PDB file of C-alpha atoms in Angstrom:
ATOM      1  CA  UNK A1430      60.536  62.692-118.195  1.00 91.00           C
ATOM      2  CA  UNK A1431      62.848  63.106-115.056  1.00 97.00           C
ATOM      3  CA  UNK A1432      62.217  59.111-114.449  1.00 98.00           C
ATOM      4  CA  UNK A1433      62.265  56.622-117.071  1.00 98.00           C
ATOM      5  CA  UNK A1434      60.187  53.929-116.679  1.00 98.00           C
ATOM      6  CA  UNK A1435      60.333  50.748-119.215  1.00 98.00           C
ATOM      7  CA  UNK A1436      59.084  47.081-118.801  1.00 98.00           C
ATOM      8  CA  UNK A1437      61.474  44.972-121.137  1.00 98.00           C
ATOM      9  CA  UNK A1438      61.687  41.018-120.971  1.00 98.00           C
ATOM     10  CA  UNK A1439      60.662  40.716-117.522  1.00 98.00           C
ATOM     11  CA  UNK A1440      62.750  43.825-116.278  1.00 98.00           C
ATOM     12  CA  UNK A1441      60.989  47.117-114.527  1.00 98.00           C
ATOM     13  CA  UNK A1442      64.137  50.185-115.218  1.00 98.00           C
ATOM     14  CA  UNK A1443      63.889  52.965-113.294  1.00 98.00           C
ATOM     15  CA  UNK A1444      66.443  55.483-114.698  1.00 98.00           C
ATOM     16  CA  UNK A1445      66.964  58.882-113.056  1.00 98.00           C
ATOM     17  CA  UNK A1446      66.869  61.148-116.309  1.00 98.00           C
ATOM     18  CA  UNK A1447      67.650  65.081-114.865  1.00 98.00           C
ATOM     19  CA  UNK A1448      71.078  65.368-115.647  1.00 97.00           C
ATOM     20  CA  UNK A1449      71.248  68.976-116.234  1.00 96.00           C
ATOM     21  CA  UNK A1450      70.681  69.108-112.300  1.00 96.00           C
ATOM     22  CA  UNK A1451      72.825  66.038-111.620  1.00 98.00           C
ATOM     23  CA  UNK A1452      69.461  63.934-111.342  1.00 98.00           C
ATOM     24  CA  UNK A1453      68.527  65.471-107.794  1.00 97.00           C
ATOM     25  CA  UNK A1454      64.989  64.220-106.887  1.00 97.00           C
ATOM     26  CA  UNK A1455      62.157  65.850-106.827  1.00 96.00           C
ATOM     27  CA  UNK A1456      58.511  65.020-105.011  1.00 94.00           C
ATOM     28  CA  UNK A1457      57.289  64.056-108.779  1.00 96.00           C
ATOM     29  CA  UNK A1458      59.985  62.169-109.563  1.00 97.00           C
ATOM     30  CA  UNK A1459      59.484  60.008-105.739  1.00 97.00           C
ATOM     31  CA  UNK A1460      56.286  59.864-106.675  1.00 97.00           C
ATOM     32  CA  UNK A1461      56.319  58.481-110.070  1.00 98.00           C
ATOM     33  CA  UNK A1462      59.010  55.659-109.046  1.00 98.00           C
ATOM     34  CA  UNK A1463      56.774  54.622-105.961  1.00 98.00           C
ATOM     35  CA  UNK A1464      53.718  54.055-108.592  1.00 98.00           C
ATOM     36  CA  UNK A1465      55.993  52.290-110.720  1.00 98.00           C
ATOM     37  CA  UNK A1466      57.342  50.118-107.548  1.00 98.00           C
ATOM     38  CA  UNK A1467      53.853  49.249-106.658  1.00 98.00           C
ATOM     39  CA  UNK A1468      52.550  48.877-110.089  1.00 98.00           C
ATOM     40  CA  UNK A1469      54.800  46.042-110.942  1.00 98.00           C
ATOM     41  CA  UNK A1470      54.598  44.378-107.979  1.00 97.00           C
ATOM     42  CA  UNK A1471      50.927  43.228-109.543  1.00 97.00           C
ATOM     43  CA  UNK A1472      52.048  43.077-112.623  1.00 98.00           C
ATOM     44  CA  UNK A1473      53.577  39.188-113.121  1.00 97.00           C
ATOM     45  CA  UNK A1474      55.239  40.010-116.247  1.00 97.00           C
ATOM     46  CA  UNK A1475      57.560  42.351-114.130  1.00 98.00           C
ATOM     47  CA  UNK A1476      59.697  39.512-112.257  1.00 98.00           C
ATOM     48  CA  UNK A1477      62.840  41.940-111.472  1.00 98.00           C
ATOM     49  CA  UNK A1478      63.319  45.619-110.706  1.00 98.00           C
ATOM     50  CA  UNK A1479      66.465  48.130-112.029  1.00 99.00           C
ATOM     51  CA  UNK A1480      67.081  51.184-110.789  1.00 98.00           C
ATOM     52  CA  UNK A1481      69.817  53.435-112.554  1.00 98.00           C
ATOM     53  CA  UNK A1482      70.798  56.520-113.486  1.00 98.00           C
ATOM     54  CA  UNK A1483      73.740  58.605-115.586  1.00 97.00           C
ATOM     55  CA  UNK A1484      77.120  57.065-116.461  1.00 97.00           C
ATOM     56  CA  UNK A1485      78.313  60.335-115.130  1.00 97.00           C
ATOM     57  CA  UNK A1486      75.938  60.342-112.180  1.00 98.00           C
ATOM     58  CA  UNK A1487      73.806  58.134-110.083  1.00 98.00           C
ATOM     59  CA  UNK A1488      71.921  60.905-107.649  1.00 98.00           C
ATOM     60  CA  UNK A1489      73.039  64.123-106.065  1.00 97.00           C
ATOM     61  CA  UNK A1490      70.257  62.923-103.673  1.00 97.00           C
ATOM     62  CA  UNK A1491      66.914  65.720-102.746  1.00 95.00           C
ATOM     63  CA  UNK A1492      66.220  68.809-104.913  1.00 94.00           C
ATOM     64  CA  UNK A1493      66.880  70.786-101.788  1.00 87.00           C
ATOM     65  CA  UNK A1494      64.970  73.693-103.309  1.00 87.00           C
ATOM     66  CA  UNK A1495      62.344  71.417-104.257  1.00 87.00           C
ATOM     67  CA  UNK A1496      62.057  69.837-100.709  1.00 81.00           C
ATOM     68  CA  UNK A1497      62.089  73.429 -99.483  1.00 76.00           C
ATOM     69  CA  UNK A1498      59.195  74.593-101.037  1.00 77.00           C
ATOM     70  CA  UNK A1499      57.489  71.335 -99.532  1.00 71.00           C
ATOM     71  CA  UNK A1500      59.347  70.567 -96.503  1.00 66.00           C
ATOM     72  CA  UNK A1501      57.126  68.359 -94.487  1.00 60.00           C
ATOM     73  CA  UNK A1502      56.523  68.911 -90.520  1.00 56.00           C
ATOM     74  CA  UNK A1503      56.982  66.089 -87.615  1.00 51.00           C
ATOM     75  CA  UNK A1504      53.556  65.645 -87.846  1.00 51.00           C
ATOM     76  CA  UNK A1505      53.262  64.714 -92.037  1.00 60.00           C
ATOM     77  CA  UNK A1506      56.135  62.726 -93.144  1.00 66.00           C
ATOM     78  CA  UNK A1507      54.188  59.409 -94.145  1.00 71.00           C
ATOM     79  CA  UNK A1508      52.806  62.162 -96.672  1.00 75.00           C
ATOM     80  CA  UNK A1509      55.527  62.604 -98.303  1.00 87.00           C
ATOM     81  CA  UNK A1510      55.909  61.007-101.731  1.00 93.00           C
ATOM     82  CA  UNK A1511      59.975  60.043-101.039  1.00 93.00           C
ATOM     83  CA  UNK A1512      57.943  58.019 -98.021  1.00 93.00           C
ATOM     84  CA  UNK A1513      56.007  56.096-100.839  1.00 95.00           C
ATOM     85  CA  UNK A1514      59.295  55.319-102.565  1.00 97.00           C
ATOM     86  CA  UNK A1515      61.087  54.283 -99.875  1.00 96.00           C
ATOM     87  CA  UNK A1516      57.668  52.035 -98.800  1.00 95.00           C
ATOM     88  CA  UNK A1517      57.387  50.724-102.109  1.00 97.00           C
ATOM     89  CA  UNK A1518      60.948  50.217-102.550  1.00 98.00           C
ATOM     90  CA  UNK A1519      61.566  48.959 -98.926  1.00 96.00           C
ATOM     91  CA  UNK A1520      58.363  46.249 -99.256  1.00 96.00           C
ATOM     92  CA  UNK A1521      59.104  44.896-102.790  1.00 98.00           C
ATOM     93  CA  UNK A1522      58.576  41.264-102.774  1.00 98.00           C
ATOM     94  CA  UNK A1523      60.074  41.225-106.425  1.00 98.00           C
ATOM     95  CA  UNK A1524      64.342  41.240-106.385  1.00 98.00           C
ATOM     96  CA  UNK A1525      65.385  44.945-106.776  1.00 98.00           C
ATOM     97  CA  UNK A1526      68.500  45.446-108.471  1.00 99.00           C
ATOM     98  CA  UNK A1527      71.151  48.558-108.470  1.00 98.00           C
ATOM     99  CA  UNK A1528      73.469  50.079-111.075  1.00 98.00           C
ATOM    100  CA  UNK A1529      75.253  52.960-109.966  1.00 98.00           C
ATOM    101  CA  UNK A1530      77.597  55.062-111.736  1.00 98.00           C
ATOM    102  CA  UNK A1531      79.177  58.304-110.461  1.00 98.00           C
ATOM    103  CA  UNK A1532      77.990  59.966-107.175  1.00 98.00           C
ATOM    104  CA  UNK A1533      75.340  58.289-105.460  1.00 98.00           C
ATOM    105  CA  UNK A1534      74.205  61.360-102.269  1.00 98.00           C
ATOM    106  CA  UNK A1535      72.043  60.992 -99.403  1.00 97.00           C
ATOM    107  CA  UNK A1536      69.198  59.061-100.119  1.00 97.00           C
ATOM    108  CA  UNK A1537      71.068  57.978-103.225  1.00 98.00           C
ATOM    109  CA  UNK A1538      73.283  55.968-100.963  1.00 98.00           C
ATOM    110  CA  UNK A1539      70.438  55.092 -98.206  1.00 98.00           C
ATOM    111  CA  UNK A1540      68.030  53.603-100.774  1.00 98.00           C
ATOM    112  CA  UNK A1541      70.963  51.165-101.734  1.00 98.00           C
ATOM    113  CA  UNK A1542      70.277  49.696 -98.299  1.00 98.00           C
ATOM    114  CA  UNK A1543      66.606  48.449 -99.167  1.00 98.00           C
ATOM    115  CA  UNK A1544      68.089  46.936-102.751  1.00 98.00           C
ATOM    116  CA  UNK A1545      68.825  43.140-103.167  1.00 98.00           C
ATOM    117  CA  UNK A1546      71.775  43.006-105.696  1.00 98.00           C
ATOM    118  CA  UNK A1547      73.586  46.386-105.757  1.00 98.00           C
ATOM    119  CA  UNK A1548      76.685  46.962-108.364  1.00 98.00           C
ATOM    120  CA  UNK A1549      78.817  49.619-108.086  1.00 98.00           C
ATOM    121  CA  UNK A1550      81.135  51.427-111.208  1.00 98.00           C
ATOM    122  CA  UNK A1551      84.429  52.252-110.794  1.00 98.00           C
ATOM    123  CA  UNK A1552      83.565  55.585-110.698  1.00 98.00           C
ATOM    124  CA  UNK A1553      81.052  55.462-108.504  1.00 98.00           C
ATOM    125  CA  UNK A1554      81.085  57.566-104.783  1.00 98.00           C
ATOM    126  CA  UNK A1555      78.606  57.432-102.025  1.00 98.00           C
ATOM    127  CA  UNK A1556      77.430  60.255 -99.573  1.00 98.00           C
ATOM    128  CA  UNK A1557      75.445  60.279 -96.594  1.00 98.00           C
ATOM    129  CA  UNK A1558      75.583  64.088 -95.529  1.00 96.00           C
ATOM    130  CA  UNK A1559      72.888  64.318 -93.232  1.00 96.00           C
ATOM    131  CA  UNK A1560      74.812  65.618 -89.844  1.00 96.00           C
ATOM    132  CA  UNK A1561      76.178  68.244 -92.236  1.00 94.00           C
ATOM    133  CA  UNK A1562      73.100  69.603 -93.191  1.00 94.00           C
ATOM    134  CA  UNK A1563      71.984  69.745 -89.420  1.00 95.00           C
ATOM    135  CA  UNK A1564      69.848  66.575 -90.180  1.00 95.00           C
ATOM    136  CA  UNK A1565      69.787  62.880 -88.728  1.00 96.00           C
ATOM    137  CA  UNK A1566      69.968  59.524 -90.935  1.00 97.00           C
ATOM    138  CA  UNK A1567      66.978  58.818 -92.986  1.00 95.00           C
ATOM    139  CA  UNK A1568      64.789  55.559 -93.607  1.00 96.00           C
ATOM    140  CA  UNK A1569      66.366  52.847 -91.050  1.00 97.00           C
ATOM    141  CA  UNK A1570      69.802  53.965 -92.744  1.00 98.00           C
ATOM    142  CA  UNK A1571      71.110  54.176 -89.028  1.00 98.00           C
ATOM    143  CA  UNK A1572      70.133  50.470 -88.232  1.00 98.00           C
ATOM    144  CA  UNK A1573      71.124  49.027 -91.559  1.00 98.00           C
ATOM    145  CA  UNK A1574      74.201  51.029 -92.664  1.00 98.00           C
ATOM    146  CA  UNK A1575      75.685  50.085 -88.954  1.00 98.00           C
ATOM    147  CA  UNK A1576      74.610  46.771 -89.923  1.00 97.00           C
ATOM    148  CA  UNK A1577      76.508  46.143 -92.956  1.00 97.00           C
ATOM    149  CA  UNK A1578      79.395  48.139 -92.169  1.00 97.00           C
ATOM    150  CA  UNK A1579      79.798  47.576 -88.563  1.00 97.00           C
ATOM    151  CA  UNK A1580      79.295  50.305 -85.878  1.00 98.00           C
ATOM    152  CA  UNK A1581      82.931  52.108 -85.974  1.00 97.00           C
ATOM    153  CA  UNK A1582      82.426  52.425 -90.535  1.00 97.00           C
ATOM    154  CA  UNK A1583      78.965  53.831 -89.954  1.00 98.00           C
ATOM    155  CA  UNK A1584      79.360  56.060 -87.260  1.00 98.00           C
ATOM    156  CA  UNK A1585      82.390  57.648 -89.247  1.00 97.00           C
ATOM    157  CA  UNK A1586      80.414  57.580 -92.651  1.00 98.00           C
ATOM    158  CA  UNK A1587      77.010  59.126 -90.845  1.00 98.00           C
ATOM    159  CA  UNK A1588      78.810  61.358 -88.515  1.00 98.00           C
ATOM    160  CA  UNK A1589      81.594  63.229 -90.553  1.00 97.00           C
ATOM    161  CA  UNK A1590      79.418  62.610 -93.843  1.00 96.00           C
ATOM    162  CA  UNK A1591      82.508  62.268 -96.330  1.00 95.00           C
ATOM    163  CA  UNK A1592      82.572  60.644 -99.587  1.00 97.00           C
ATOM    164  CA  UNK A1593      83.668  57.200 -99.832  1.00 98.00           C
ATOM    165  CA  UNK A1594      84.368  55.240-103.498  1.00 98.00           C
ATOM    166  CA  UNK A1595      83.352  52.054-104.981  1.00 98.00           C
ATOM    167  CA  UNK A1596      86.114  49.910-103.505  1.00 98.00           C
ATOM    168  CA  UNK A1597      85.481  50.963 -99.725  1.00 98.00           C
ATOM    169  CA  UNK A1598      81.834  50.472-100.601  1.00 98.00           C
ATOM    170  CA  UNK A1599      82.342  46.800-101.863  1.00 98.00           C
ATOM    171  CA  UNK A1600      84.898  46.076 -99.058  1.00 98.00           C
ATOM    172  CA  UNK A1601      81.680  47.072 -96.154  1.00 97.00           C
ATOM    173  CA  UNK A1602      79.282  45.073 -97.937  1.00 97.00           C
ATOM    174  CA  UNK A1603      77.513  48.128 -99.295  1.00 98.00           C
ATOM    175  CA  UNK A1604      77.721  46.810-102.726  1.00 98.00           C
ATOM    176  CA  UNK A1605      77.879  43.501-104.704  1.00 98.00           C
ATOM    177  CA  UNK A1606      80.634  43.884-107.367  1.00 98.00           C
ATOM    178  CA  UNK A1607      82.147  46.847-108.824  1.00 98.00           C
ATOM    179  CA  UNK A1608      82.489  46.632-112.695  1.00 98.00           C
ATOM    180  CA  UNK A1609      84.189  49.088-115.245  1.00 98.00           C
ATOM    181  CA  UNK A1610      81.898  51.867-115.645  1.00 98.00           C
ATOM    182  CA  UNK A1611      81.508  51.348-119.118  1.00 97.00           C
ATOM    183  CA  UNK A1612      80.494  47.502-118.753  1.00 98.00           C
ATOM    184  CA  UNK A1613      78.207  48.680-115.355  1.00 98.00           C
ATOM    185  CA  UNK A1614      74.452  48.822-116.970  1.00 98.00           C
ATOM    186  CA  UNK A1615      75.087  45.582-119.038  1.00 98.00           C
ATOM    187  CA  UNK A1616      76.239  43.960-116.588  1.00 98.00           C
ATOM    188  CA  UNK A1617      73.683  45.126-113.908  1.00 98.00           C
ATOM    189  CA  UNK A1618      71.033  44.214-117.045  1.00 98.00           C
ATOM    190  CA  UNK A1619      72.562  40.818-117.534  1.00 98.00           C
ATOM    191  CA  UNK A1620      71.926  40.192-113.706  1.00 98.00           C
ATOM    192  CA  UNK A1621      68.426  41.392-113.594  1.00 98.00           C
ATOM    193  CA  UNK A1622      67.807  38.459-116.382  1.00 98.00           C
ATOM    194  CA  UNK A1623      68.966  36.189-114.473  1.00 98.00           C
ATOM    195  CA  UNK A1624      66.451  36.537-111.694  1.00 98.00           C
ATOM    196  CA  UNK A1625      63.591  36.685-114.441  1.00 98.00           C
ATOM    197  CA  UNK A1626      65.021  33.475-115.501  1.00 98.00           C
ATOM    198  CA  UNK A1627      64.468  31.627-111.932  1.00 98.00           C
ATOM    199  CA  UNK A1628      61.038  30.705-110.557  1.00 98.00           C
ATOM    200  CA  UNK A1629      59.568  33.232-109.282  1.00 97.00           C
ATOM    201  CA  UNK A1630      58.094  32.312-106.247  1.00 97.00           C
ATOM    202  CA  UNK A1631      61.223  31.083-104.876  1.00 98.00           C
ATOM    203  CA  UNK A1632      63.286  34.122-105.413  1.00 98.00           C
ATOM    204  CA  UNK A1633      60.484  36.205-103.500  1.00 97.00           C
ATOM    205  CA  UNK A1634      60.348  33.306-100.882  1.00 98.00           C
ATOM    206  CA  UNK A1635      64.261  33.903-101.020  1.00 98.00           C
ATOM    207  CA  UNK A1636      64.128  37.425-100.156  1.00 98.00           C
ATOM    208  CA  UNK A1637      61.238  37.004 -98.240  1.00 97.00           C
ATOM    209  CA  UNK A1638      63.326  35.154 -95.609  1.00 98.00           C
ATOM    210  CA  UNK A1639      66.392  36.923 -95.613  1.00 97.00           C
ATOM    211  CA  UNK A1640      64.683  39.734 -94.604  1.00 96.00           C
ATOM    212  CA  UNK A1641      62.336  38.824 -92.606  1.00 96.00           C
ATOM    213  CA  UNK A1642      63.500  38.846 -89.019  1.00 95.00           C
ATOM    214  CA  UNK A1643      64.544  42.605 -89.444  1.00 94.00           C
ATOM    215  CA  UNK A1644      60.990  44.432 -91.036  1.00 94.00           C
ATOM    216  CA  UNK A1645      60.156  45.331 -87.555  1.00 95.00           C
ATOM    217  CA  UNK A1646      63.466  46.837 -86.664  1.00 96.00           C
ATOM    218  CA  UNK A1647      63.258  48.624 -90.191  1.00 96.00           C
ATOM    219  CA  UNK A1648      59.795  49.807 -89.391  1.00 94.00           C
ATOM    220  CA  UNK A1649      60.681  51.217 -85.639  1.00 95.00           C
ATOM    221  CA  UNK A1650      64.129  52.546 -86.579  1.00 96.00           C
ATOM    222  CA  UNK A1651      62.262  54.465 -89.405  1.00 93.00           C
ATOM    223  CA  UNK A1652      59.734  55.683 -87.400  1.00 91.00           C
ATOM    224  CA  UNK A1653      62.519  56.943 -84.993  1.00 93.00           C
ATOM    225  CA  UNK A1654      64.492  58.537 -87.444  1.00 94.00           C
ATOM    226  CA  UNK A1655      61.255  60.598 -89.038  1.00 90.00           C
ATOM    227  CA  UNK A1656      60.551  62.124 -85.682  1.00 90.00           C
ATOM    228  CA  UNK A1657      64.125  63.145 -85.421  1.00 93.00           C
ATOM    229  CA  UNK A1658      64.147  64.492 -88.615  1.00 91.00           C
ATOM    230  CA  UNK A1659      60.588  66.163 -88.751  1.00 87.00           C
ATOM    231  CA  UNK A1660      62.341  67.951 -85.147  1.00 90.00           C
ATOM    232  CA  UNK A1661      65.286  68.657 -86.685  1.00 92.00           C
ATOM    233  CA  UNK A1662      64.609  70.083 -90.000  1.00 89.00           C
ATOM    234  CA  UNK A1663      63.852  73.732 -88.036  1.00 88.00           C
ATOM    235  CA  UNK A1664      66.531  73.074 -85.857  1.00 92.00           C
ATOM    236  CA  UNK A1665      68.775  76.850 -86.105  1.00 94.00           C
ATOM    237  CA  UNK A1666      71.346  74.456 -87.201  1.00 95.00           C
ATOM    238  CA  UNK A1667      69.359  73.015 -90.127  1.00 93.00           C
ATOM    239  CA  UNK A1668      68.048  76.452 -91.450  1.00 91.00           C
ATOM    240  CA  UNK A1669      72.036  77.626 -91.214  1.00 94.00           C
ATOM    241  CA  UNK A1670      73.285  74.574 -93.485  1.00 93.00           C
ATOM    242  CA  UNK A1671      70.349  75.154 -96.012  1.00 91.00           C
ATOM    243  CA  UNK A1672      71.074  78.841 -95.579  1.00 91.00           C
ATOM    244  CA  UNK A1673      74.712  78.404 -96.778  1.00 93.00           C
ATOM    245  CA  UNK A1674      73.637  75.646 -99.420  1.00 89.00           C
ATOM    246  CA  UNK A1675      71.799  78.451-101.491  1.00 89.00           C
ATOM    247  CA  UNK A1676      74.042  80.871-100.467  1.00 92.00           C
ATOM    248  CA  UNK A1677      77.119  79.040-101.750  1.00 91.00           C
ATOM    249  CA  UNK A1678      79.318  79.244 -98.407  1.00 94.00           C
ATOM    250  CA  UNK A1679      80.352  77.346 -95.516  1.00 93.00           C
ATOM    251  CA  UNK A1680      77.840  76.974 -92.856  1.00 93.00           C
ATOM    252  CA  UNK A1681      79.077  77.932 -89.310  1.00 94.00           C
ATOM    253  CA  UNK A1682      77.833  76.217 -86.621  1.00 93.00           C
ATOM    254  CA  UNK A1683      80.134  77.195 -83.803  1.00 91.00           C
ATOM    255  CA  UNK A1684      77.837  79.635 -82.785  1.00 86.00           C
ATOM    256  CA  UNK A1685      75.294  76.697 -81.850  1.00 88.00           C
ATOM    257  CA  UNK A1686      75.250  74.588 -78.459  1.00 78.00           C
TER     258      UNK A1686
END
């Protein structure tokens, strides 16, 4: 299974589980963590969510030959089943919590955003390379990235696309804590217990208001973004970046206005 799914003492764990392709996400693997998502958000024995992955990786982000095969038009991204995650995800009422360890790309940085507690390892690095693949940011990341970090943080993280590590990421705000890596998954565990611990209704109340007075900026940014990105994803510049992806080269995109 490329996505582990367990309910333990009150605790849904997602766990990316491809490692032998550095856990990049497939459409079945979106698709099986958005029907876990949604599943235990009837479920009331499920009163906190996990998501995790490798010690030696978090996400390399999409299966680029996988989202190739499906790539979605302008007019068919709600069909998509990493736009069931990230609804899923995104609209949890339960507390989501994050454990990531090693490199943590593209969507395995944005869906960080839509988490409640997120803890970092020491070894952890984050990666939002959209503008280098000829792409724009992705589900509200451009609202709520600029948001934690501040505009001049984001617009050098989204524009330029470079790696940052777990201390820059806890300095922004991206993350909660950064523990040893070895200690990360306990620790993120031993958190996770905590909320189960609480009532319940007042942590979703909690989170409820916290987040309230943004869900329509999330929901308009998002739309934004997917008509960008639908538009941009046969952009010249696009098919030259996935071009030199599977080609193993440097894209060129001088020749482009």
């Amino acid at each position: 299974m490329d996505i582990l799914s367990t309910k333990q003492d009150g605790i849904l764990t997602l766990e990316f589980n491809r490692p032998e392709r550095k856990n990049a996400i497939t459409a079945a693997m979106y698709q099986a963590m958005a029907d876990a998502i949604n599943d235990a958000e009837e479920d009331a024995a499920v009163r906190a969510i996990l998501i995790t992955g490798k010690p030696e990786i978090f996400t390399a982000g999409n299966d680029l030959e996988d989202f190739m095969k499906n790539a979605p038009t302008s007019g068919d991204l709600e069909d998509r089943a990493v736009y069931k995650f990230m609804l899923a995800l995104s609209g949890a009422t339960k507390p989501v919590v994050a454990a990531v360890s090693g490199a943590a790309v593209g969507i395995g940085t944005t869906l960080l955003m839509h988490c409640d507690l997120v803890y970092a390892a020491d070894n952890a690095k984050f990666s939002m390379p959209f503008a280098q693949l000829g792409l724009c940011p992705e589900f509200a990341s451009s609202l709520l990235f600029t948001q934690i970090a501040g505009y001049p943080r984001a617009a050098e993280k989204l524009m330029l696309g470079e790696a940052f590590l777990a201390a820059e990421a806890l300095e922004m705000g991206l993350v909660s804590k950064v523990v040893p890596a070895d200690e990360l998954l306990a620790f993120a565990q031993g958190q996770a217990a905590k909320l189960v611990a609480l009532p319940a209704s007042s942590i979703r109340t909690t989170k409820h208001l916290m987040k309230a007075s943004r869900i329509n900026a999330i929901s308009d940014t998002i739309a934004a973004e997917n008509k960008h990105f639908g538009a941009m994803l046969s952009s010249p510049e696009a098919r030259e970046a996935f071009t030199a992806f599977f080609e193993k080269r440097k894209p060129d995109f001088t020749k482009f206005a």
